[in-house]
Amino acid sequence: MRSSRLLQIVVAAAFSVMASASWAQQQLTIVTSFPKELTTIYKAAFEARNPGVKVEILNRGTSSAIAYTREAPDNNKPDIFWASAPDAFEVLVAGNLLQKFDGKNPAVPAKIGAYPINDPKGYYYGQALAGYGMMWNTRYMKANKLPEPKEWADLIKPVYFSHAAISSPSRSGTTHLTVETILQGEGWEKGWGQMLQIAGNCAAITERSFGVPDGVNNGQFGIGLVIDFFGLAAKASGFPVEFVYPSVTAIVPANIGLVANARNPEMGKKFIAFTLSEEGQQLLFDPKISRLPVLPALYAKAPQGYPNPFSGKIKPKVNFDSDISKSRYYLVSAMFDHTITFRHKELVAATRAIHDAEKKLAGKNVPQARKLIDEAREYAYTPLVKADKVKDKGFLDLFSTTKRDAMRTKEMTALEEYWGRESRKNYAKAEELAKQAGALIK
C-alpha cells in the first residue's frame, strides 16, 4: 500500500511538473510601448491562430521598457521587445539585450529611402514604418481662428501660444524620435533653439505620449507633436482631426526583436514572423492602429487616401542617423527634462513676455527695445550645451547608459542641477528684458 501510494505521489508530481513546463512553453511575454488598441488586436489574432498560447503584454514607455528588459533576471526576461524607436533598439543591442536570428521576410525591401528597414546584423526587424508630424483638432482651430501648421517652425509663432502640446522624450520613445529628427534636420543649436521656442508655446508637457493625441482628440489642446499613427488612427476613428508630415521629418521603421535569454524564444520567433507576414501586416490598416506596413505590395489594399511611404508622396528631408541618436540618447532626454519639462512654467513666462514685447514693437522703430528683445531671445532659446560639446566622446560617455558608477553619477547629477539653475536664471532674465523692452514702447 505504502509503495503504491508513493508511486501515485511521484506520478502526480511528474504530471504537475510537465503541466507547469507546458504552460511555461506556451507563455509569450511582450514588452512594448505601443498602445493597447494595437497590442489587443495582435494578441487576439496570434492567440486565435495558436490555440493554447497565452500572450502577456507589458506596456511601458520606451525608456522604461529598456530599463525593465535590462534589469529583469535572466530566468524571467520578456520574450519580445516591440517599439517605434530604432535608436532604442541600438541601445538594446549595445547592452547585449537582444539575440539575433534570421527572421527576415524576403518581400520587405532593404531600405525605406536611405534607411535600412531591418538591422543588417539580424538583431531586430522593421515591423511597420513611421513618420513624425503634427495633428490638430479642426473644431478647436476654427473656434480659436488658428491657421493650420505645415512645418515645425510654424509652431514658434505667437499665434500658437498656449495651443500646442508635446510629451517628454524621457517618457516617450516617439517624442524622442521627434526631437532628434528636428535636431538632425536643423542642426544641434538651431534645432534646440526651435525646440525651446515650440515648448515655450506649449500648454503642457504631458507625462506620456498618449496624453498628446488624447488631448487633441478631446479638444484640450489644439495641436500635438506626434508620431503619425496617433493622428491617422484618430482621424480614421472619426475624431475631428487632421495630420501633416512637415518637410523636416524622417520615415523610419518601428521595430520588433527577440530578447536575449528569452524564456520562450521559439514562440517569440513565431510571433515576429506573424507580424511580418501579409496577414500580420494587413492588421496595420485597422482604423484603431493605422500604421504603415513594410510590405509595399500591401498598399494596393489600403483604404482610400492612406499614406504610402513607398510612393514618393511623403518627402522627408531628414536621413535619420540612428548611430548619432544612440550616442546622445540619454543626453537629449536629460537636457529636455532639465531645461524644458522641469522649467516649463518659467519658459512659458519668458515666451509670453517676448511675444507681448514683439507685438507692441510691431511697425515701430525703437532700437533699444529691439536690442532688449533680441537679448531676451538669446537668454531664453540658446541651448546650454553647445554643438562642439556633443562631439566630445568623454562628455557623451557620461550619458551612455543609465547604469553608472558613483563618480559618474555625481558628475552627471551636478551637471543636470547646473542646467536647472541656469535655465531658471536665463528664463527669468529673458522675461525681465522683454518686459523692459515693452516698457520702452509707446
Short mmCIF file of C-alpha atoms in Angstrom, two decimals:
data_model
loop_
_atom_site.label_atom_id
_atom_site.label_comp_id
_atom_site.label_asym_id
_atom_site.label_seq_id
_atom_site.Cartn_x
_atom_site.Cartn_y
_atom_site.Cartn_z
CA MET A 1 0.00 0.00 0.00
CA ARG A 2 2.74 2.37 1.01
CA SER A 3 4.69 1.77 -2.23
CA SER A 4 1.50 2.18 -4.29
CA ARG A 5 0.70 5.46 -2.56
CA LEU A 6 4.28 6.64 -3.09
CA LEU A 7 4.01 5.79 -6.79
CA GLN A 8 0.80 7.85 -7.06
CA ILE A 9 2.50 10.83 -5.45
CA VAL A 10 5.50 10.55 -7.79
CA VAL A 11 3.27 10.28 -10.88
CA ALA A 12 1.13 13.22 -9.75
CA ALA A 13 4.23 15.31 -9.13
CA ALA A 14 5.60 14.39 -12.55
CA PHE A 15 2.36 15.41 -14.25
CA SER A 16 2.40 18.65 -12.28
CA VAL A 17 5.94 19.43 -13.44
CA MET A 18 5.03 18.53 -17.03
CA ALA A 19 1.93 20.71 -16.93
CA SER A 20 3.94 23.57 -15.45
CA ALA A 21 6.62 23.19 -18.13
CA SER A 22 3.99 23.00 -20.86
CA TRP A 23 2.38 26.21 -19.58
CA ALA A 24 5.76 27.96 -19.48
CA GLN A 25 6.40 26.89 -23.08
CA GLN A 26 3.07 28.37 -24.18
CA GLN A 27 3.52 31.70 -22.38
CA LEU A 28 4.73 34.58 -24.58
CA THR A 29 5.67 37.87 -22.92
CA ILE A 30 5.98 41.08 -24.93
CA VAL A 31 7.27 44.36 -23.54
CA THR A 32 6.12 47.26 -25.69
CA SER A 33 5.44 50.98 -25.78
CA PHE A 34 2.56 50.53 -28.23
CA PRO A 35 -1.00 51.46 -27.22
CA LYS A 36 -3.46 48.75 -26.21
CA GLU A 37 -5.51 49.42 -29.36
CA LEU A 38 -2.65 47.86 -31.34
CA THR A 39 -1.48 45.17 -28.94
CA THR A 40 -5.02 43.88 -28.22
CA ILE A 41 -5.63 43.22 -31.92
CA TYR A 42 -2.30 41.40 -32.44
CA LYS A 43 -2.69 39.44 -29.21
CA ALA A 44 -6.15 38.21 -30.19
CA ALA A 45 -5.09 37.34 -33.75
CA PHE A 46 -2.00 35.39 -32.65
CA GLU A 47 -3.78 33.51 -29.86
CA ALA A 48 -6.60 32.56 -32.26
CA ARG A 49 -4.08 31.05 -34.68
CA ASN A 50 -2.10 29.34 -31.92
CA PRO A 51 -4.52 27.60 -29.51
CA GLY A 52 -3.10 27.18 -26.03
CA VAL A 53 -0.74 30.16 -26.33
CA LYS A 54 -1.15 32.95 -23.79
CA VAL A 55 0.28 36.34 -24.82
CA GLU A 56 1.14 38.67 -21.96
CA ILE A 57 1.55 42.35 -22.82
CA LEU A 58 3.73 44.55 -20.58
CA ASN A 59 3.06 48.14 -21.60
CA ARG A 60 5.79 50.63 -20.73
CA GLY A 61 7.26 53.81 -22.17
CA THR A 62 10.32 53.10 -24.32
CA SER A 63 12.94 54.20 -21.77
CA SER A 64 11.13 52.31 -19.01
CA ALA A 65 10.86 49.24 -21.26
CA ILE A 66 14.61 49.31 -21.89
CA ALA A 67 15.28 49.53 -18.14
CA TYR A 68 12.82 46.70 -17.44
CA THR A 69 14.43 44.44 -20.04
CA ARG A 70 17.92 45.17 -18.74
CA GLU A 71 17.07 44.70 -15.07
CA ALA A 72 14.86 41.61 -15.31
CA PRO A 73 16.71 38.46 -14.12
CA ASP A 74 17.93 36.09 -16.82
CA ASN A 75 15.33 33.47 -15.87
CA ASN A 76 12.49 35.97 -16.12
CA LYS A 77 13.19 38.07 -19.22
CA PRO A 78 10.39 39.05 -21.60
CA ASP A 79 10.48 37.29 -24.97
CA ILE A 80 9.93 40.23 -27.34
CA PHE A 81 10.73 43.94 -27.38
CA TRP A 82 8.40 45.91 -29.68
CA ALA A 83 8.59 49.69 -30.10
CA SER A 84 8.78 52.57 -32.55
CA ALA A 85 12.23 53.91 -31.76
CA PRO A 86 15.13 52.48 -33.84
CA ASP A 87 17.65 54.29 -31.63
CA ALA A 88 16.22 52.43 -28.63
CA PHE A 89 16.97 49.13 -30.36
CA GLU A 90 20.55 50.25 -30.92
CA VAL A 91 20.77 50.91 -27.16
CA LEU A 92 19.46 47.38 -26.56
CA VAL A 93 22.00 45.85 -28.96
CA ALA A 94 24.83 47.77 -27.31
CA GLY A 95 23.72 46.34 -23.96
CA ASN A 96 23.59 42.75 -25.32
CA LEU A 97 19.87 42.64 -24.61
CA LEU A 98 18.73 41.24 -27.98
CA GLN A 99 19.56 37.96 -29.71
CA LYS A 100 19.92 37.83 -33.45
CA PHE A 101 18.22 35.30 -35.68
CA ASP A 102 17.25 35.01 -39.33
CA GLY A 103 13.66 36.24 -39.34
CA LYS A 104 13.61 38.40 -42.46
CA ASN A 105 10.60 38.40 -44.78
CA PRO A 106 12.15 38.50 -48.29
CA ALA A 107 9.24 40.64 -49.55
CA VAL A 108 10.29 43.51 -47.27
CA PRO A 109 12.65 45.96 -49.07
CA ALA A 110 16.13 46.51 -47.69
CA LYS A 111 15.56 50.25 -47.21
CA ILE A 112 12.99 52.99 -46.98
CA GLY A 113 14.76 55.88 -48.69
CA ALA A 114 18.32 55.62 -47.39
CA TYR A 115 17.35 53.99 -44.08
CA PRO A 116 17.65 50.19 -43.54
CA ILE A 117 14.29 48.64 -42.65
CA ASN A 118 15.92 45.66 -40.90
CA ASP A 119 19.00 45.58 -38.74
CA PRO A 120 21.74 44.29 -41.09
CA LYS A 121 23.08 42.05 -38.32
CA GLY A 122 19.67 40.46 -37.64
CA TYR A 123 19.12 41.70 -34.09
CA TYR A 124 15.77 43.32 -34.90
CA TYR A 125 13.35 43.76 -37.80
CA GLY A 126 11.25 46.60 -39.14
CA GLN A 127 7.60 45.70 -38.49
CA ALA A 128 5.97 48.98 -39.56
CA LEU A 129 7.07 52.39 -40.80
CA ALA A 130 6.55 55.68 -39.03
CA GLY A 131 6.90 59.39 -39.64
CA TYR A 132 6.64 62.32 -37.27
CA GLY A 133 4.47 65.38 -37.55
CA MET A 134 1.59 67.41 -36.19
CA MET A 135 -2.05 66.62 -35.60
CA TRP A 136 -4.69 69.22 -34.81
CA ASN A 137 -8.32 69.40 -33.78
CA THR A 138 -10.22 71.09 -36.62
CA ARG A 139 -13.01 72.35 -34.35
CA TYR A 140 -10.52 73.82 -31.88
CA MET A 141 -8.60 75.51 -34.68
CA LYS A 142 -11.76 77.04 -36.13
CA ALA A 143 -13.02 78.21 -32.74
CA ASN A 144 -9.68 79.86 -31.95
CA LYS A 145 -9.17 81.16 -35.52
CA LEU A 146 -5.81 79.40 -35.86
CA PRO A 147 -4.15 78.65 -39.22
CA GLU A 148 -3.22 75.05 -39.97
CA PRO A 149 0.52 74.49 -39.37
CA LYS A 150 2.66 72.90 -42.07
CA GLU A 151 6.19 72.98 -40.65
CA TRP A 152 7.74 72.63 -37.18
CA ALA A 153 8.89 76.25 -37.49
CA ASP A 154 5.25 77.37 -37.70
CA LEU A 155 4.78 76.34 -34.08
CA ILE A 156 7.15 79.03 -32.78
CA LYS A 157 4.75 81.78 -33.97
CA PRO A 158 2.91 83.83 -31.33
CA VAL A 159 -0.46 82.81 -32.76
CA TYR A 160 0.07 79.28 -31.41
CA PHE A 161 0.99 80.35 -27.87
CA SER A 162 -0.69 78.01 -25.30
CA HIS A 163 -2.42 75.96 -28.04
CA ALA A 164 0.08 73.08 -28.52
CA ALA A 165 1.32 70.11 -26.51
CA ILE A 166 4.25 67.68 -26.56
CA SER A 167 5.42 64.83 -24.35
CA SER A 168 8.89 64.44 -22.83
CA PRO A 169 11.44 62.30 -24.72
CA SER A 170 12.43 60.66 -21.43
CA ARG A 171 8.89 59.30 -21.15
CA SER A 172 8.15 58.64 -24.82
CA GLY A 173 10.32 56.99 -27.44
CA THR A 174 8.25 58.52 -30.24
CA THR A 175 8.73 62.00 -28.80
CA HIS A 176 12.45 61.29 -28.50
CA LEU A 177 12.49 60.50 -32.21
CA THR A 178 10.53 63.67 -32.99
CA VAL A 179 13.00 65.83 -31.05
CA GLU A 180 16.01 64.00 -32.51
CA THR A 181 14.60 64.40 -36.02
CA ILE A 182 14.37 68.17 -35.51
CA LEU A 183 17.92 68.25 -34.10
CA GLN A 184 19.29 66.27 -37.04
CA GLY A 185 17.28 68.23 -39.60
CA GLU A 186 18.10 71.70 -38.30
CA GLY A 187 21.46 71.10 -36.62
CA TRP A 188 22.11 70.88 -32.88
CA GLU A 189 21.95 74.54 -31.82
CA LYS A 190 19.31 75.74 -34.29
CA GLY A 191 17.26 72.63 -33.55
CA TRP A 192 17.37 73.20 -29.79
CA GLY A 193 16.51 76.87 -30.30
CA GLN A 194 13.45 75.82 -32.29
CA MET A 195 12.54 73.16 -29.73
CA LEU A 196 12.76 75.67 -26.86
CA GLN A 197 10.50 78.10 -28.72
CA ILE A 198 7.97 75.38 -29.53
CA ALA A 199 7.97 74.21 -25.91
CA GLY A 200 7.54 77.81 -24.75
CA ASN A 201 4.38 77.92 -26.84
CA CYS A 202 3.07 74.62 -25.44
CA ALA A 203 0.24 74.49 -22.94
CA ALA A 204 1.62 71.26 -21.44
CA ILE A 205 4.43 68.71 -21.44
CA THR A 206 2.42 65.50 -20.99
CA GLU A 207 3.59 62.56 -18.89
CA ARG A 208 3.04 60.00 -21.66
CA SER A 209 2.95 60.25 -25.43
CA PHE A 210 -0.71 59.13 -25.36
CA GLY A 211 -1.59 62.30 -23.45
CA VAL A 212 -0.92 64.46 -26.52
CA PRO A 213 -3.30 62.79 -29.03
CA ASP A 214 -5.90 62.22 -26.33
CA GLY A 215 -5.77 65.94 -25.51
CA VAL A 216 -6.09 66.91 -29.17
CA ASN A 217 -8.93 64.46 -29.75
CA ASN A 218 -10.99 65.84 -26.87
CA GLY A 219 -10.17 69.50 -27.58
CA GLN A 220 -7.96 70.11 -24.57
CA PHE A 221 -5.13 71.06 -26.95
CA GLY A 222 -5.32 72.45 -30.46
CA ILE A 223 -2.12 70.92 -31.86
CA GLY A 224 0.06 67.99 -30.86
CA LEU A 225 3.53 66.88 -31.93
CA VAL A 226 3.05 63.15 -32.54
CA ILE A 227 4.07 60.03 -34.41
CA ASP A 228 1.87 59.63 -37.49
CA PHE A 229 -0.28 56.72 -36.34
CA PHE A 230 -1.73 58.79 -33.48
CA GLY A 231 -3.08 61.32 -35.96
CA LEU A 232 -4.07 58.78 -38.62
CA ALA A 233 -5.85 56.48 -36.14
CA ALA A 234 -7.74 59.38 -34.56
CA LYS A 235 -8.95 60.58 -37.94
CA ALA A 236 -9.93 57.06 -39.02
CA SER A 237 -11.87 56.66 -35.77
CA GLY A 238 -13.97 59.73 -36.51
CA PHE A 239 -12.31 62.38 -34.37
CA PRO A 240 -12.25 65.90 -35.91
CA VAL A 241 -8.51 65.90 -36.54
CA GLU A 242 -6.00 66.32 -39.35
CA PHE A 243 -2.34 65.32 -39.57
CA VAL A 244 0.60 66.62 -41.60
CA TYR A 245 4.18 65.48 -42.17
CA PRO A 246 6.50 68.54 -42.06
CA SER A 247 9.29 68.58 -44.63
CA VAL A 248 11.84 68.27 -41.81
CA THR A 249 10.81 64.75 -40.86
CA ALA A 250 12.05 61.20 -41.25
CA ILE A 251 10.44 57.90 -42.21
CA VAL A 252 11.96 55.14 -40.09
CA PRO A 253 10.94 51.63 -39.06
CA ALA A 254 9.14 50.66 -35.88
CA ASN A 255 10.93 47.51 -34.82
CA ILE A 256 10.48 44.16 -33.17
CA GLY A 257 13.23 42.00 -31.69
CA LEU A 258 13.83 38.81 -29.73
CA VAL A 259 15.15 39.45 -26.21
CA ALA A 260 18.40 37.74 -25.19
CA ASN A 261 17.73 34.93 -22.68
CA ALA A 262 14.05 34.94 -23.65
CA ARG A 263 12.04 32.28 -21.79
CA ASN A 264 10.23 31.17 -24.96
CA PRO A 265 12.43 32.10 -27.94
CA GLU A 266 10.77 29.75 -30.46
CA MET A 267 7.32 31.18 -29.77
CA GLY A 268 8.88 34.65 -29.91
CA LYS A 269 10.25 33.92 -33.39
CA LYS A 270 6.82 32.65 -34.42
CA PHE A 271 5.15 35.85 -33.24
CA ILE A 272 7.70 38.03 -35.07
CA ALA A 273 7.15 36.01 -38.26
CA PHE A 274 3.39 36.55 -37.89
CA THR A 275 3.75 40.33 -37.56
CA LEU A 276 5.89 40.38 -40.75
CA SER A 277 3.57 38.14 -42.76
CA GLU A 278 0.97 39.55 -45.13
CA GLU A 279 -1.75 38.59 -42.65
CA GLY A 280 0.03 40.34 -39.79
CA GLN A 281 0.84 43.39 -41.88
CA GLN A 282 -2.78 43.68 -43.04
CA LEU A 283 -3.76 44.31 -39.40
CA LEU A 284 -1.91 47.63 -39.56
CA PHE A 285 -4.73 49.01 -41.73
CA ASP A 286 -7.23 48.53 -38.89
CA PRO A 287 -8.58 52.04 -38.10
CA LYS A 288 -7.61 51.62 -34.43
CA ILE A 289 -3.97 51.01 -35.48
CA SER A 290 -3.44 53.00 -38.72
CA ARG A 291 0.25 52.24 -39.16
CA LEU A 292 2.33 51.98 -42.33
CA PRO A 293 3.16 48.40 -43.45
CA VAL A 294 6.68 47.44 -44.53
CA LEU A 295 5.30 45.35 -47.42
CA PRO A 296 4.97 47.68 -50.45
CA ALA A 297 2.52 45.43 -52.32
CA LEU A 298 0.02 45.67 -49.47
CA TYR A 299 -0.74 49.33 -50.18
CA ALA A 300 -2.88 48.23 -53.14
CA LYS A 301 -5.34 47.03 -50.45
CA ALA A 302 -5.04 50.16 -48.30
CA PRO A 303 -8.05 52.37 -47.51
CA GLN A 304 -8.55 55.30 -49.89
CA GLY A 305 -6.21 58.20 -49.15
CA TYR A 306 -3.94 56.11 -46.93
CA PRO A 307 -0.36 57.46 -46.92
CA ASN A 308 2.13 55.29 -48.81
CA PRO A 309 5.78 55.88 -47.84
CA PHE A 310 6.97 53.93 -50.88
CA SER A 311 5.12 56.12 -53.41
CA GLY A 312 7.36 59.18 -53.05
CA LYS A 313 4.47 61.44 -51.99
CA ILE A 314 5.89 61.76 -48.46
CA LYS A 315 9.15 63.64 -48.92
CA PRO A 316 11.19 63.58 -45.71
CA LYS A 317 14.27 65.79 -45.72
CA VAL A 318 15.99 64.03 -42.82
CA ASN A 319 18.07 60.92 -43.41
CA PHE A 320 17.81 59.79 -39.81
CA ASP A 321 21.10 58.57 -38.31
CA SER A 322 20.39 56.10 -35.51
CA ASP A 323 24.08 55.95 -34.55
CA ILE A 324 24.10 59.69 -33.80
CA SER A 325 20.82 59.34 -31.94
CA LYS A 326 22.10 56.36 -29.93
CA SER A 327 25.28 58.22 -28.94
CA ARG A 328 23.26 61.03 -27.31
CA TYR A 329 20.04 59.18 -26.44
CA TYR A 330 20.15 59.84 -22.69
CA LEU A 331 21.74 63.29 -23.13
CA VAL A 332 18.83 64.58 -25.24
CA SER A 333 16.31 63.26 -22.71
CA ALA A 334 18.17 64.76 -19.75
CA MET A 335 18.59 68.14 -21.45
CA PHE A 336 14.93 68.28 -22.40
CA ASP A 337 13.78 67.48 -18.87
CA HIS A 338 16.13 69.81 -17.01
CA THR A 339 15.72 72.77 -19.36
CA ILE A 340 12.12 72.27 -20.52
CA THR A 341 10.00 69.73 -18.60
CA PHE A 342 11.07 70.83 -15.10
CA ARG A 343 11.30 74.51 -16.09
CA HIS A 344 8.26 74.73 -18.31
CA LYS A 345 6.44 77.33 -16.22
CA GLU A 346 9.43 79.70 -16.37
CA LEU A 347 9.99 79.06 -20.10
CA VAL A 348 6.33 79.82 -20.82
CA ALA A 349 6.53 83.07 -18.80
CA ALA A 350 9.59 84.19 -20.77
CA THR A 351 7.94 83.27 -24.07
CA ARG A 352 4.77 85.16 -23.18
CA ALA A 353 6.79 88.28 -22.31
CA ILE A 354 8.75 88.07 -25.57
CA HIS A 355 5.57 87.68 -27.63
CA ASP A 356 3.98 90.64 -25.84
CA ALA A 357 7.01 92.86 -26.47
CA GLU A 358 7.19 91.82 -30.13
CA LYS A 359 3.50 92.65 -30.56
CA LYS A 360 3.96 96.13 -29.07
CA LEU A 361 7.02 96.76 -31.23
CA ALA A 362 5.36 95.72 -34.50
CA GLY A 363 5.58 98.54 -37.04
CA LYS A 364 7.56 100.83 -34.71
CA ASN A 365 11.21 101.87 -34.75
CA VAL A 366 12.52 101.60 -31.18
CA PRO A 367 16.13 100.36 -31.49
CA GLN A 368 16.71 99.94 -27.76
CA ALA A 369 13.55 97.83 -27.43
CA ARG A 370 14.63 95.72 -30.41
CA LYS A 371 18.00 95.12 -28.78
CA LEU A 372 16.42 94.09 -25.48
CA ILE A 373 14.05 91.66 -27.19
CA ASP A 374 16.94 90.09 -29.12
CA GLU A 375 18.85 89.69 -25.86
CA ALA A 376 15.78 88.12 -24.25
CA ARG A 377 15.62 85.61 -27.09
CA GLU A 378 19.27 84.75 -26.61
CA TYR A 379 18.72 84.02 -22.93
CA ALA A 380 15.56 82.00 -23.49
CA TYR A 381 16.34 80.00 -26.61
CA THR A 382 20.09 79.26 -26.58
CA PRO A 383 20.89 75.65 -25.56
CA LEU A 384 23.18 75.24 -22.56
CA VAL A 385 25.18 72.51 -24.35
CA LYS A 386 26.97 73.71 -27.47
CA ALA A 387 27.37 71.71 -30.68
CA ASP A 388 31.12 71.14 -30.20
CA LYS A 389 30.49 69.63 -26.75
CA VAL A 390 28.25 66.98 -28.28
CA LYS A 391 31.23 65.81 -30.36
CA ASP A 392 33.24 65.19 -27.18
CA LYS A 393 33.21 61.42 -26.59
CA GLY A 394 34.16 61.82 -22.95
CA PHE A 395 31.17 64.10 -22.40
CA LEU A 396 28.81 61.75 -24.25
CA ASP A 397 30.10 58.79 -22.22
CA LEU A 398 28.56 60.38 -19.13
CA PHE A 399 25.17 59.76 -20.72
CA SER A 400 25.91 56.49 -22.50
CA THR A 401 23.86 54.38 -20.06
CA THR A 402 21.63 54.68 -17.02
CA LYS A 403 23.97 52.34 -15.08
CA ARG A 404 26.84 54.49 -13.77
CA ASP A 405 29.44 54.29 -11.03
CA ALA A 406 29.29 56.70 -8.10
CA MET A 407 31.77 59.18 -9.61
CA ARG A 408 29.97 59.42 -12.95
CA THR A 409 26.60 59.67 -11.21
CA LYS A 410 27.87 62.54 -9.07
CA GLU A 411 29.30 64.35 -12.11
CA MET A 412 26.15 63.93 -14.15
CA THR A 413 23.88 64.97 -11.27
CA ALA A 414 25.93 68.13 -10.78
CA LEU A 415 25.63 68.90 -14.48
CA GLU A 416 21.86 68.39 -14.51
CA GLU A 417 21.48 70.60 -11.44
CA TYR A 418 23.53 73.27 -13.23
CA TRP A 419 21.24 73.07 -16.26
CA GLY A 420 18.23 73.50 -14.00
CA ARG A 421 19.69 76.53 -12.20
CA GLU A 422 20.92 78.21 -15.37
CA SER A 423 17.65 77.62 -17.18
CA ARG A 424 15.69 79.22 -14.36
CA LYS A 425 18.02 82.23 -14.32
CA ASN A 426 18.02 82.56 -18.10
CA TYR A 427 14.25 82.42 -18.40
CA ALA A 428 13.84 84.94 -15.60
CA LYS A 429 16.36 87.25 -17.28
CA ALA A 430 14.61 86.83 -20.63
CA GLU A 431 11.26 87.74 -19.07
CA GLU A 432 12.81 90.78 -17.36
CA LEU A 433 14.45 92.05 -20.58
CA ALA A 434 11.28 91.55 -22.63
CA LYS A 435 9.22 93.50 -20.11
CA GLN A 436 11.83 96.28 -20.12
CA ALA A 437 11.52 96.37 -23.91
CA GLY A 438 7.76 96.59 -23.64
CA ALA A 439 8.01 99.50 -21.22
CA LEU A 440 10.10 101.47 -23.75
CA ILE A 441 7.49 101.16 -26.49
CA LYS A 442 4.82 103.86 -26.51
#
